[in-house]
Amino acid sequence: MSEHPEPEPGRTGDHQRVDQGAAVHGNVQGDVNLTFGTATRVVKPRFREGPYPAEDISERLHAFVEPPSCADARAVLDRRRVLLLIGAAGSGAGTAAFALLRDRITGDGRIIGLDPSRDLAELNPSDGSGYLLRGVNAESAEALTDVALAALHERLRAAGAHLVVIVNPALRLASTTARWQVIHTPPHPAEVARARLGTMGLTEEQLSLALAALGDPQVKAHLETSREPAVGTEVAEELRHIALGTKELHEALGGLTRTAADHAAQTLRAVRADGDALALATSIALLERHDRTVIARCAAGLRPLLDRSALGREPEATAAPETDVLGDDFTTRLRKVNAHPLPRVVDSSSHHWFRYWIEPIAFQRRHQANAVLSRLWLDYDGIAHAVLTWLRRDSTRYSPGIDYTAGLAIGRVLRQATGPEVLRQLRHLAESPDRWRRRLVAYALNEAAQDGLLAGAVRDQMSRWSRYANEHLRATVAETCGGGFGLIRPERTLSLLDRVLYGSAPTSVRTGVSLSLAVLLTESANTGLVFDTFTDWIARPEDTGQHSYALGAIPGLIADFLQLDVDDPGPLLPLVREALNNAQARESVVQALLRAEESPNLRIRARATALITALAADAGRQRGVRTLLVARLHRRARSENLAEGAAA
């Protein structure tokens, strides 16, 4: 998702870029372009309800360290076909499950994520595939009886498939299922750190420096504080700085995570009686690593919204100080909240043609921002309301990237929150006419959906909002689908996009739909689903939003698909036939195909010719295809006449 959703002055639409696939820009009312192969960042989902792309699995396992429990897990999975892997969140059980399943898929099999609410009794396994179920709730855990698992074993064995179910240790399983269970034992964080360092592209000399630091007694002591693999990963990241010469050992040790919670508590104690310091700490927690001017402006906006009683106590009575008109300078105020300015850098992410210096602000400790914001948001009444009020005020100006940073920060907090109101508090921002505020909500919901259990709540919230008449709520739904949430289950995403296009579909809704379709097309496995959806939309009645949207988007979609390195035109055939049979779309589709066939790129011309040849196979029954072939003959004849005239 783009970090800069606000269009530049004078532009007539928003521009979205993605790593691979299609990037859609324009409002899908006039000219529409879907540009394949451009660059920005789309955060992949941590879990899916469907096939995992091969490159996604490779990325997850690129620094995998086999845990001590892997041998037992492998034996149970080979013998039983079903493995109940007992492991808490953050223990690496999910990564271990991917490794186990990847070694067992055969033929055309894939690793397929299952919906946590799905009844495993209805699972119909495909040949050679591996199935992964995570986020199991108490009710589903109770249904995992010995009889049910035995029945699963028979179906999986017949299909040559395997199933791994990750179960939180807090859930109780029937004692009769002991033979299916293995308790996950994480690898030692030191081993994780060593493996991670080997994937960081360091030279031999740099790697030797990092490994030498890994053997330091203080680093070893830190690695013994936890068994979570994340500790090893974070140690490797700090040791990389040592290897590159950007940090000394004591600085690297100071950046590790073990003191984040303690420093968060210390920060809150320091700001309890100081509203200015509280506003500054909240601003840094929300917008860490933004420029000092953005942080200062946020703190100034939050200050009047923060009631000192929100922290549960009145300020202590002190002697009246002498008048200080200036007060503390910014650096002194930062030290009071355990923060500091980072070295100045030239901004490289702005969508403006010019660049400028920024001085990022950050807390002293890694993850301290998340710890501070979580404590303030969840433990003290009034703070969350103040932050959301400031974000939706008309006086709050947009700065590049604050939607992304604040959205992710709020999303991480929501994953720790409880109760049915967790997501509803974002509705006022979701109804905003300003796209950057809706994008903020989209980022927050995408981050919240990375929690397997909370993903269902996000899905239900999106389903409700997609039915509302409010165009901005529907636009927020479409924008939210343009991230990891949309990739969790593409079929459901396309269903949501279909729903938000019902009735009138204003520019904001169409832009959000374009973004989501672009993100879906970053993965080739979704191409057929997207094309089938467009084929359905173009066949809808002319007064529907789906038909209107497809009418503007299909020519660009066809033209840009031909730019991909895909020689098989098969996925396009049904869509192109349907579009050519539509009187409103016919001319633009014909021109798109003929332009592609005259492209200076030989491969594009070959793909366009192959597509037109495949269409011509049943031209007798297709009026639109006949129109294309006649237009093709006329263009060729005109080109030949021009060539003869030039030769004469």
mmCIF file of C-alpha atoms in Angstrom, residues 31-378:
data_model
loop_
_atom_site.group_PDB
_atom_site.id
_atom_site.type_symbol
_atom_site.label_atom_id
_atom_site.label_comp_id
_atom_site.label_asym_id
_atom_site.label_seq_id
_atom_site.Cartn_x
_atom_site.Cartn_y
_atom_site.Cartn_z
ATOM 1 C CA ASP A 31 -8.953 6.911 -18.606
ATOM 2 C CA VAL A 32 -7.654 4.098 -16.436
ATOM 3 C CA ASN A 33 -4.182 2.582 -16.366
ATOM 4 C CA LEU A 34 -3.102 -0.625 -14.661
ATOM 5 C CA THR A 35 0.686 -0.595 -14.669
ATOM 6 C CA PHE A 36 2.450 -3.906 -14.065
ATOM 7 C CA GLY A 37 5.780 -4.263 -12.364
ATOM 8 C CA THR A 38 6.149 -0.987 -10.458
ATOM 9 C CA ALA A 39 7.540 -0.699 -6.929
ATOM 10 C CA THR A 40 6.309 -0.035 -3.420
ATOM 11 C CA ARG A 41 5.544 -2.099 -0.313
ATOM 12 C CA VAL A 42 2.652 -4.455 0.379
ATOM 13 C CA VAL A 43 2.904 -6.224 3.734
ATOM 14 C CA LYS A 44 2.159 -9.899 3.200
ATOM 15 C CA PRO A 45 -0.247 -11.581 5.644
ATOM 16 C CA ARG A 46 1.225 -13.810 8.326
ATOM 17 C CA PHE A 47 -1.474 -16.408 7.726
ATOM 18 C CA ARG A 48 -3.856 -17.203 4.884
ATOM 19 C CA GLU A 49 -7.067 -19.052 4.249
ATOM 20 C CA GLY A 50 -5.956 -20.647 1.028
ATOM 21 C CA PRO A 51 -2.720 -21.533 -0.817
ATOM 22 C CA TYR A 52 0.524 -19.893 0.287
ATOM 23 C CA PRO A 53 2.678 -18.656 -2.636
ATOM 24 C CA ALA A 54 5.951 -20.533 -2.985
ATOM 25 C CA GLU A 55 7.985 -17.334 -2.674
ATOM 26 C CA ASP A 56 6.149 -16.488 0.552
ATOM 27 C CA ILE A 57 7.129 -19.847 2.070
ATOM 28 C CA SER A 58 10.739 -19.445 0.948
ATOM 29 C CA GLU A 59 10.907 -16.032 2.592
ATOM 30 C CA ARG A 60 9.557 -17.417 5.866
ATOM 31 C CA LEU A 61 12.125 -20.217 5.905
ATOM 32 C CA HIS A 62 15.207 -18.438 4.563
ATOM 33 C CA ALA A 63 16.853 -18.389 8.040
ATOM 34 C CA PHE A 64 15.035 -21.367 9.569
ATOM 35 C CA VAL A 65 16.707 -23.179 12.476
ATOM 36 C CA GLU A 66 15.310 -26.632 13.178
ATOM 37 C CA PRO A 67 13.938 -26.784 16.741
ATOM 38 C CA PRO A 68 14.770 -29.722 19.068
ATOM 39 C CA SER A 69 11.163 -30.947 18.873
ATOM 40 C CA CYS A 70 11.235 -31.208 15.071
ATOM 41 C CA ALA A 71 12.319 -34.865 15.021
ATOM 42 C CA ASP A 72 9.341 -35.949 17.153
ATOM 43 C CA ALA A 73 6.996 -33.763 15.109
ATOM 44 C CA ARG A 74 8.302 -35.266 11.887
ATOM 45 C CA ALA A 75 7.762 -38.802 13.186
ATOM 46 C CA VAL A 76 4.158 -38.112 14.290
ATOM 47 C CA LEU A 77 3.315 -36.366 11.023
ATOM 48 C CA ASP A 78 4.723 -39.201 8.924
ATOM 49 C CA ARG A 79 2.926 -41.857 10.961
ATOM 50 C CA ARG A 80 -0.375 -40.119 11.770
ATOM 51 C CA ARG A 81 -0.696 -37.602 8.891
ATOM 52 C CA VAL A 82 -2.097 -35.185 11.518
ATOM 53 C CA LEU A 83 0.086 -33.288 13.989
ATOM 54 C CA LEU A 84 -1.183 -31.249 16.927
ATOM 55 C CA LEU A 85 1.757 -28.899 17.496
ATOM 56 C CA ILE A 86 1.493 -27.253 20.926
ATOM 57 C CA GLY A 87 3.170 -23.861 20.799
ATOM 58 C CA ALA A 88 2.484 -20.328 21.998
ATOM 59 C CA ALA A 89 2.476 -17.268 19.747
ATOM 60 C CA GLY A 90 6.009 -16.045 19.129
ATOM 61 C CA SER A 91 7.593 -19.432 19.816
ATOM 62 C CA GLY A 92 8.283 -20.224 16.157
ATOM 63 C CA ALA A 93 5.717 -23.018 15.974
ATOM 64 C CA GLY A 94 4.255 -21.593 12.763
ATOM 65 C CA THR A 95 7.637 -21.486 11.037
ATOM 66 C CA ALA A 96 8.339 -25.053 12.140
ATOM 67 C CA ALA A 97 4.980 -26.132 10.698
ATOM 68 C CA PHE A 98 5.856 -24.589 7.325
ATOM 69 C CA ALA A 99 9.173 -26.452 7.292
ATOM 70 C CA LEU A 100 7.489 -29.759 8.132
ATOM 71 C CA LEU A 101 4.819 -29.358 5.463
ATOM 72 C CA ARG A 102 7.162 -28.089 2.749
ATOM 73 C CA ASP A 103 9.210 -31.288 3.016
ATOM 74 C CA ARG A 104 6.073 -33.389 2.504
ATOM 75 C CA ILE A 105 4.160 -31.776 -0.349
ATOM 76 C CA THR A 106 4.423 -33.744 -3.589
ATOM 77 C CA GLY A 107 3.485 -33.258 -7.213
ATOM 78 C CA ASP A 108 1.264 -30.218 -7.660
ATOM 79 C CA GLY A 109 0.559 -30.029 -3.932
ATOM 80 C CA ARG A 110 0.729 -26.741 -2.055
ATOM 81 C CA ILE A 111 0.649 -25.551 1.527
ATOM 82 C CA ILE A 112 -2.906 -24.396 2.190
ATOM 83 C CA GLY A 113 -4.060 -22.352 5.164
ATOM 84 C CA LEU A 114 -7.417 -23.271 6.702
ATOM 85 C CA ASP A 115 -10.075 -21.009 8.137
ATOM 86 C CA PRO A 116 -9.916 -21.383 11.965
ATOM 87 C CA SER A 117 -13.709 -21.656 12.074
ATOM 88 C CA ARG A 118 -13.803 -24.448 9.501
ATOM 89 C CA ASP A 119 -15.081 -27.871 10.556
ATOM 90 C CA LEU A 120 -12.238 -30.281 9.856
ATOM 91 C CA ALA A 121 -14.788 -33.052 9.339
ATOM 92 C CA GLU A 122 -15.612 -31.326 6.025
ATOM 93 C CA LEU A 123 -11.993 -31.159 4.836
ATOM 94 C CA ASN A 124 -11.570 -32.786 1.436
ATOM 95 C CA PRO A 125 -7.771 -32.933 0.984
ATOM 96 C CA SER A 126 -6.175 -32.668 -2.452
ATOM 97 C CA ASP A 127 -3.329 -34.888 -3.617
ATOM 98 C CA GLY A 128 0.063 -34.166 -2.110
ATOM 99 C CA SER A 129 -0.925 -30.958 -0.325
ATOM 100 C CA GLY A 130 -0.069 -29.797 3.169
ATOM 101 C CA TYR A 131 -2.688 -28.101 5.356
ATOM 102 C CA LEU A 132 -2.018 -25.626 8.155
ATOM 103 C CA LEU A 133 -4.585 -24.628 10.771
ATOM 104 C CA ARG A 134 -3.665 -21.912 13.260
ATOM 105 C CA GLY A 135 -5.675 -19.688 15.567
ATOM 106 C CA VAL A 136 -7.721 -22.606 16.932
ATOM 107 C CA ASN A 137 -10.313 -21.500 19.505
ATOM 108 C CA ALA A 138 -11.532 -23.439 22.538
ATOM 109 C CA GLU A 139 -14.580 -24.859 20.744
ATOM 110 C CA SER A 140 -12.499 -26.138 17.826
ATOM 111 C CA ALA A 141 -9.951 -27.619 20.245
ATOM 112 C CA GLU A 142 -12.705 -29.603 21.966
ATOM 113 C CA ALA A 143 -13.799 -30.999 18.591
ATOM 114 C CA LEU A 144 -10.326 -32.496 18.046
ATOM 115 C CA THR A 145 -11.192 -35.876 19.532
ATOM 116 C CA ASP A 146 -9.363 -39.126 18.880
ATOM 117 C CA VAL A 147 -12.232 -40.330 16.674
ATOM 118 C CA ALA A 148 -12.231 -37.134 14.593
ATOM 119 C CA LEU A 149 -8.460 -37.256 14.172
ATOM 120 C CA ALA A 150 -8.557 -40.902 13.113
ATOM 121 C CA ALA A 151 -11.119 -40.074 10.426
ATOM 122 C CA LEU A 152 -8.926 -37.199 9.250
ATOM 123 C CA HIS A 153 -5.950 -39.552 9.115
ATOM 124 C CA GLU A 154 -7.762 -41.874 6.703
ATOM 125 C CA ARG A 155 -8.753 -39.079 4.315
ATOM 126 C CA LEU A 156 -5.304 -37.498 4.383
ATOM 127 C CA ARG A 157 -3.555 -40.844 3.830
ATOM 128 C CA ALA A 158 -5.747 -41.582 0.827
ATOM 129 C CA ALA A 159 -4.797 -38.218 -0.710
ATOM 130 C CA GLY A 160 -1.132 -38.338 0.294
ATOM 131 C CA ALA A 161 -1.680 -35.120 2.270
ATOM 132 C CA HIS A 162 -0.676 -33.884 5.730
ATOM 133 C CA LEU A 163 -2.213 -31.542 8.308
ATOM 134 C CA VAL A 164 -0.555 -29.522 11.081
ATOM 135 C CA VAL A 165 -2.762 -27.889 13.710
ATOM 136 C CA ILE A 166 -1.048 -25.299 15.918
ATOM 137 C CA VAL A 167 -2.637 -25.244 19.371
ATOM 138 C CA ASN A 168 -2.006 -22.661 22.065
ATOM 139 C CA PRO A 169 -0.796 -24.308 25.316
ATOM 140 C CA ALA A 170 -3.613 -22.528 27.187
ATOM 141 C CA LEU A 171 -6.225 -24.636 25.360
ATOM 142 C CA ARG A 172 -7.130 -28.039 26.752
ATOM 143 C CA LEU A 173 -7.080 -31.056 24.465
ATOM 144 C CA ALA A 174 -8.622 -34.443 25.181
ATOM 145 C CA SER A 175 -6.154 -36.798 26.880
ATOM 146 C CA THR A 176 -6.927 -39.435 24.230
ATOM 147 C CA THR A 177 -5.224 -37.254 21.595
ATOM 148 C CA ALA A 178 -1.792 -37.514 23.253
ATOM 149 C CA ARG A 179 -0.437 -39.689 20.438
ATOM 150 C CA TRP A 180 -1.140 -36.874 17.960
ATOM 151 C CA GLN A 181 0.528 -34.169 20.066
ATOM 152 C CA VAL A 182 4.049 -32.759 20.123
ATOM 153 C CA ILE A 183 5.074 -29.866 22.363
ATOM 154 C CA HIS A 184 7.057 -27.364 20.314
ATOM 155 C CA THR A 185 10.471 -26.530 21.771
ATOM 156 C CA PRO A 186 11.918 -23.351 20.207
ATOM 157 C CA PRO A 187 15.518 -23.324 18.992
ATOM 158 C CA HIS A 188 17.976 -21.449 21.194
ATOM 159 C CA PRO A 189 17.987 -17.712 20.347
ATOM 160 C CA ALA A 190 21.778 -17.856 19.859
ATOM 161 C CA GLU A 191 21.296 -20.354 17.016
ATOM 162 C CA VAL A 192 18.628 -18.136 15.496
ATOM 163 C CA ALA A 193 20.946 -15.123 15.700
ATOM 164 C CA ARG A 194 23.776 -17.053 14.032
ATOM 165 C CA ALA A 195 21.497 -18.219 11.190
ATOM 166 C CA ARG A 196 20.056 -14.750 10.713
ATOM 167 C CA LEU A 197 23.530 -13.173 10.491
ATOM 168 C CA GLY A 198 24.341 -15.589 7.688
ATOM 169 C CA THR A 199 21.502 -14.179 5.562
ATOM 170 C CA MET A 200 22.358 -10.478 5.979
ATOM 171 C CA GLY A 201 24.820 -10.205 3.103
ATOM 172 C CA LEU A 202 27.823 -9.440 5.328
ATOM 173 C CA THR A 203 31.378 -9.945 4.104
ATOM 174 C CA GLU A 204 33.487 -12.646 5.739
ATOM 175 C CA GLU A 205 35.306 -10.034 7.814
ATOM 176 C CA GLN A 206 32.052 -8.391 8.921
ATOM 177 C CA LEU A 207 30.498 -11.756 9.727
ATOM 178 C CA SER A 208 33.525 -12.653 11.856
ATOM 179 C CA LEU A 209 33.124 -9.416 13.826
ATOM 180 C CA ALA A 210 29.428 -10.105 14.380
ATOM 181 C CA LEU A 211 30.020 -13.700 15.485
ATOM 182 C CA ALA A 212 32.765 -12.560 17.845
ATOM 183 C CA ALA A 213 30.312 -10.122 19.429
ATOM 184 C CA LEU A 214 27.778 -12.946 19.656
ATOM 185 C CA GLY A 215 30.173 -14.699 22.028
ATOM 186 C CA ASP A 216 30.452 -11.685 24.343
ATOM 187 C CA PRO A 217 29.302 -12.555 27.917
ATOM 188 C CA GLN A 218 26.791 -9.690 27.993
ATOM 189 C CA VAL A 219 25.234 -10.794 24.707
ATOM 190 C CA LYS A 220 25.109 -14.392 25.938
ATOM 191 C CA ALA A 221 23.422 -13.252 29.139
ATOM 192 C CA HIS A 222 20.801 -11.387 27.142
ATOM 193 C CA LEU A 223 20.156 -14.422 24.949
ATOM 194 C CA GLU A 224 19.423 -16.484 28.060
ATOM 195 C CA THR A 225 16.603 -14.156 29.160
ATOM 196 C CA SER A 226 14.077 -15.707 26.760
ATOM 197 C CA ARG A 227 13.524 -18.713 24.520
ATOM 198 C CA GLU A 228 11.625 -16.750 21.888
ATOM 199 C CA PRO A 229 13.272 -16.839 18.433
ATOM 200 C CA ALA A 230 12.504 -13.114 18.071
ATOM 201 C CA VAL A 231 15.178 -12.407 20.689
ATOM 202 C CA GLY A 232 17.794 -14.038 18.476
ATOM 203 C CA THR A 233 16.546 -12.113 15.445
ATOM 204 C CA GLU A 234 16.814 -8.792 17.253
ATOM 205 C CA VAL A 235 20.290 -9.618 18.579
ATOM 206 C CA ALA A 236 21.366 -10.366 14.994
ATOM 207 C CA GLU A 237 20.034 -7.009 13.832
ATOM 208 C CA GLU A 238 22.016 -5.185 16.526
ATOM 209 C CA LEU A 239 25.184 -7.209 15.838
ATOM 210 C CA ARG A 240 24.879 -6.283 12.184
ATOM 211 C CA HIS A 241 25.352 -2.646 13.226
ATOM 212 C CA ILE A 242 28.529 -3.663 15.052
ATOM 213 C CA ALA A 243 29.793 -5.489 11.964
ATOM 214 C CA LEU A 244 29.099 -2.440 9.787
ATOM 215 C CA GLY A 245 30.781 -0.113 12.279
ATOM 216 C CA THR A 246 27.677 1.976 12.969
ATOM 217 C CA LYS A 247 27.410 0.985 16.661
ATOM 218 C CA GLU A 248 29.633 -0.002 19.540
ATOM 219 C CA LEU A 249 28.825 -3.073 21.628
ATOM 220 C CA HIS A 250 27.367 -1.085 24.524
ATOM 221 C CA GLU A 251 25.106 0.813 22.115
ATOM 222 C CA ALA A 252 23.897 -2.430 20.567
ATOM 223 C CA LEU A 253 23.128 -3.901 23.978
ATOM 224 C CA GLY A 254 21.198 -0.770 24.864
ATOM 225 C CA GLY A 255 18.975 -1.213 21.812
ATOM 226 C CA LEU A 256 17.740 -4.674 22.719
ATOM 227 C CA THR A 257 14.159 -5.366 23.746
ATOM 228 C CA ARG A 258 14.360 -6.764 27.239
ATOM 229 C CA THR A 259 14.048 -3.317 28.896
ATOM 230 C CA ALA A 260 11.277 -1.901 26.661
ATOM 231 C CA ALA A 261 8.501 -2.599 29.180
ATOM 232 C CA ASP A 262 10.582 -1.273 32.083
ATOM 233 C CA HIS A 263 11.472 1.897 30.216
ATOM 234 C CA ALA A 264 7.828 2.352 29.207
ATOM 235 C CA ALA A 265 6.822 2.215 32.880
ATOM 236 C CA GLN A 266 9.620 4.644 33.755
ATOM 237 C CA THR A 267 8.483 7.030 31.025
ATOM 238 C CA LEU A 268 4.891 6.984 32.246
ATOM 239 C CA ARG A 269 5.988 7.672 35.824
ATOM 240 C CA ALA A 270 7.977 10.662 34.586
ATOM 241 C CA VAL A 271 5.061 12.223 32.666
ATOM 242 C CA ARG A 272 2.144 11.573 35.033
ATOM 243 C CA ALA A 273 2.101 15.095 36.410
ATOM 244 C CA ASP A 274 3.290 16.902 33.294
ATOM 245 C CA GLY A 275 0.747 17.333 30.534
ATOM 246 C CA ASP A 276 3.310 18.632 28.039
ATOM 247 C CA ALA A 277 5.563 15.624 28.573
ATOM 248 C CA LEU A 278 2.600 13.270 28.348
ATOM 249 C CA ALA A 279 1.552 14.792 25.028
ATOM 250 C CA LEU A 280 5.110 14.478 23.710
ATOM 251 C CA ALA A 281 5.464 10.841 24.827
ATOM 252 C CA THR A 282 2.121 9.971 23.226
ATOM 253 C CA SER A 283 3.118 11.697 19.983
ATOM 254 C CA ILE A 284 6.424 9.825 19.755
ATOM 255 C CA ALA A 285 4.711 6.516 20.547
ATOM 256 C CA LEU A 286 2.211 7.176 17.747
ATOM 257 C CA LEU A 287 4.598 8.615 15.146
ATOM 258 C CA GLU A 288 8.050 7.330 16.041
ATOM 259 C CA ARG A 289 10.777 8.075 13.464
ATOM 260 C CA HIS A 290 8.923 10.988 11.945
ATOM 261 C CA ASP A 291 10.532 14.412 11.729
ATOM 262 C CA ARG A 292 10.716 16.519 14.875
ATOM 263 C CA THR A 293 8.361 19.128 13.353
ATOM 264 C CA VAL A 294 5.663 16.477 12.858
ATOM 265 C CA ILE A 295 6.157 15.148 16.415
ATOM 266 C CA ALA A 296 6.057 18.659 17.891
ATOM 267 C CA ARG A 297 2.908 19.558 15.948
ATOM 268 C CA CYS A 298 1.214 16.355 17.115
ATOM 269 C CA ALA A 299 2.180 17.049 20.746
ATOM 270 C CA ALA A 300 0.836 20.590 20.525
ATOM 271 C CA GLY A 301 -2.450 19.291 19.107
ATOM 272 C CA LEU A 302 -2.785 16.578 21.731
ATOM 273 C CA ARG A 303 -1.920 18.762 24.721
ATOM 274 C CA PRO A 304 -5.335 20.459 25.145
ATOM 275 C CA LEU A 305 -7.089 17.128 24.602
ATOM 276 C CA LEU A 306 -5.316 15.378 27.454
ATOM 277 C CA ASP A 307 -6.973 15.826 30.822
ATOM 278 C CA ARG A 308 -4.541 15.306 33.654
ATOM 279 C CA SER A 309 -7.137 13.249 35.464
ATOM 280 C CA ALA A 310 -6.966 10.725 32.624
ATOM 281 C CA LEU A 311 -3.932 9.231 34.314
ATOM 282 C CA GLY A 312 -5.816 8.716 37.547
ATOM 283 C CA ARG A 313 -4.212 11.392 39.704
ATOM 284 C CA GLU A 314 -3.810 15.122 40.040
ATOM 285 C CA PRO A 315 -0.385 16.725 39.757
ATOM 286 C CA GLU A 316 1.495 17.007 43.001
ATOM 287 C CA ALA A 317 1.475 20.414 44.645
ATOM 288 C CA THR A 318 4.800 22.177 44.179
ATOM 289 C CA ALA A 319 6.122 25.627 44.831
ATOM 290 C CA ALA A 320 5.355 28.060 42.055
ATOM 291 C CA PRO A 321 8.423 28.251 39.810
ATOM 292 C CA GLU A 322 9.863 31.453 38.453
ATOM 293 C CA THR A 323 8.346 32.468 35.146
ATOM 294 C CA ASP A 324 10.118 30.762 32.256
ATOM 295 C CA VAL A 325 8.744 32.058 28.987
ATOM 296 C CA LEU A 326 10.793 29.703 26.821
ATOM 297 C CA GLY A 327 10.554 26.582 29.003
ATOM 298 C CA ASP A 328 12.712 23.543 28.302
ATOM 299 C CA ASP A 329 14.230 23.150 24.865
ATOM 300 C CA PHE A 330 13.126 20.266 22.653
ATOM 301 C CA THR A 331 16.143 18.058 23.391
ATOM 302 C CA THR A 332 15.602 18.405 27.139
ATOM 303 C CA ARG A 333 11.941 17.501 26.736
ATOM 304 C CA LEU A 334 12.948 14.432 24.727
ATOM 305 C CA ARG A 335 15.345 13.251 27.447
ATOM 306 C CA LYS A 336 12.550 13.493 29.986
ATOM 307 C CA VAL A 337 10.506 10.909 28.067
ATOM 308 C CA ASN A 338 13.500 8.636 27.266
ATOM 309 C CA ALA A 339 13.642 9.711 23.623
ATOM 310 C CA HIS A 340 16.313 11.239 21.432
ATOM 311 C CA PRO A 341 16.802 12.693 17.956
ATOM 312 C CA LEU A 342 18.378 10.467 15.323
ATOM 313 C CA PRO A 343 20.922 11.769 12.785
ATOM 314 C CA ARG A 344 19.511 14.102 10.154
ATOM 315 C CA VAL A 345 18.787 12.519 6.781
ATOM 316 C CA VAL A 346 17.406 13.719 3.483
ATOM 317 C CA ASP A 347 13.814 12.656 3.034
ATOM 318 C CA SER A 348 13.593 10.145 0.198
ATOM 319 C CA SER A 349 9.970 9.127 0.484
ATOM 320 C CA SER A 350 8.151 12.353 -0.288
ATOM 321 C CA HIS A 351 5.947 12.476 -3.361
ATOM 322 C CA HIS A 352 7.015 16.082 -3.958
ATOM 323 C CA TRP A 353 9.576 16.874 -6.628
ATOM 324 C CA PHE A 354 11.868 18.467 -4.027
ATOM 325 C CA ARG A 355 13.660 16.892 -1.056
ATOM 326 C CA TYR A 356 14.340 18.236 2.431
ATOM 327 C CA TRP A 357 16.162 17.383 5.635
ATOM 328 C CA ILE A 358 14.380 15.523 8.413
ATOM 329 C CA GLU A 359 15.467 14.734 11.969
ATOM 330 C CA PRO A 360 13.666 11.560 13.078
ATOM 331 C CA ILE A 361 12.686 11.194 16.730
ATOM 332 C CA ALA A 362 12.693 7.821 18.501
ATOM 333 C CA PHE A 363 12.624 6.331 21.974
ATOM 334 C CA GLN A 364 15.889 5.060 23.424
ATOM 335 C CA ARG A 365 14.851 1.406 23.381
ATOM 336 C CA ARG A 366 13.576 -0.854 20.649
ATOM 337 C CA HIS A 367 9.802 -1.509 20.906
ATOM 338 C CA GLN A 368 9.452 1.171 23.594
ATOM 339 C CA ALA A 369 7.017 3.099 21.379
ATOM 340 C CA ASN A 370 4.667 0.138 21.148
ATOM 341 C CA ALA A 371 4.918 -0.483 24.902
ATOM 342 C CA VAL A 372 4.173 3.160 25.764
ATOM 343 C CA LEU A 373 1.253 3.506 23.344
ATOM 344 C CA SER A 374 -0.261 0.187 24.464
ATOM 345 C CA ARG A 375 -0.115 1.187 28.128
ATOM 346 C CA LEU A 376 -1.599 4.623 27.455
ATOM 347 C CA TRP A 377 -4.274 3.366 25.049
ATOM 348 C CA LEU A 378 -5.442 0.347 27.046
#
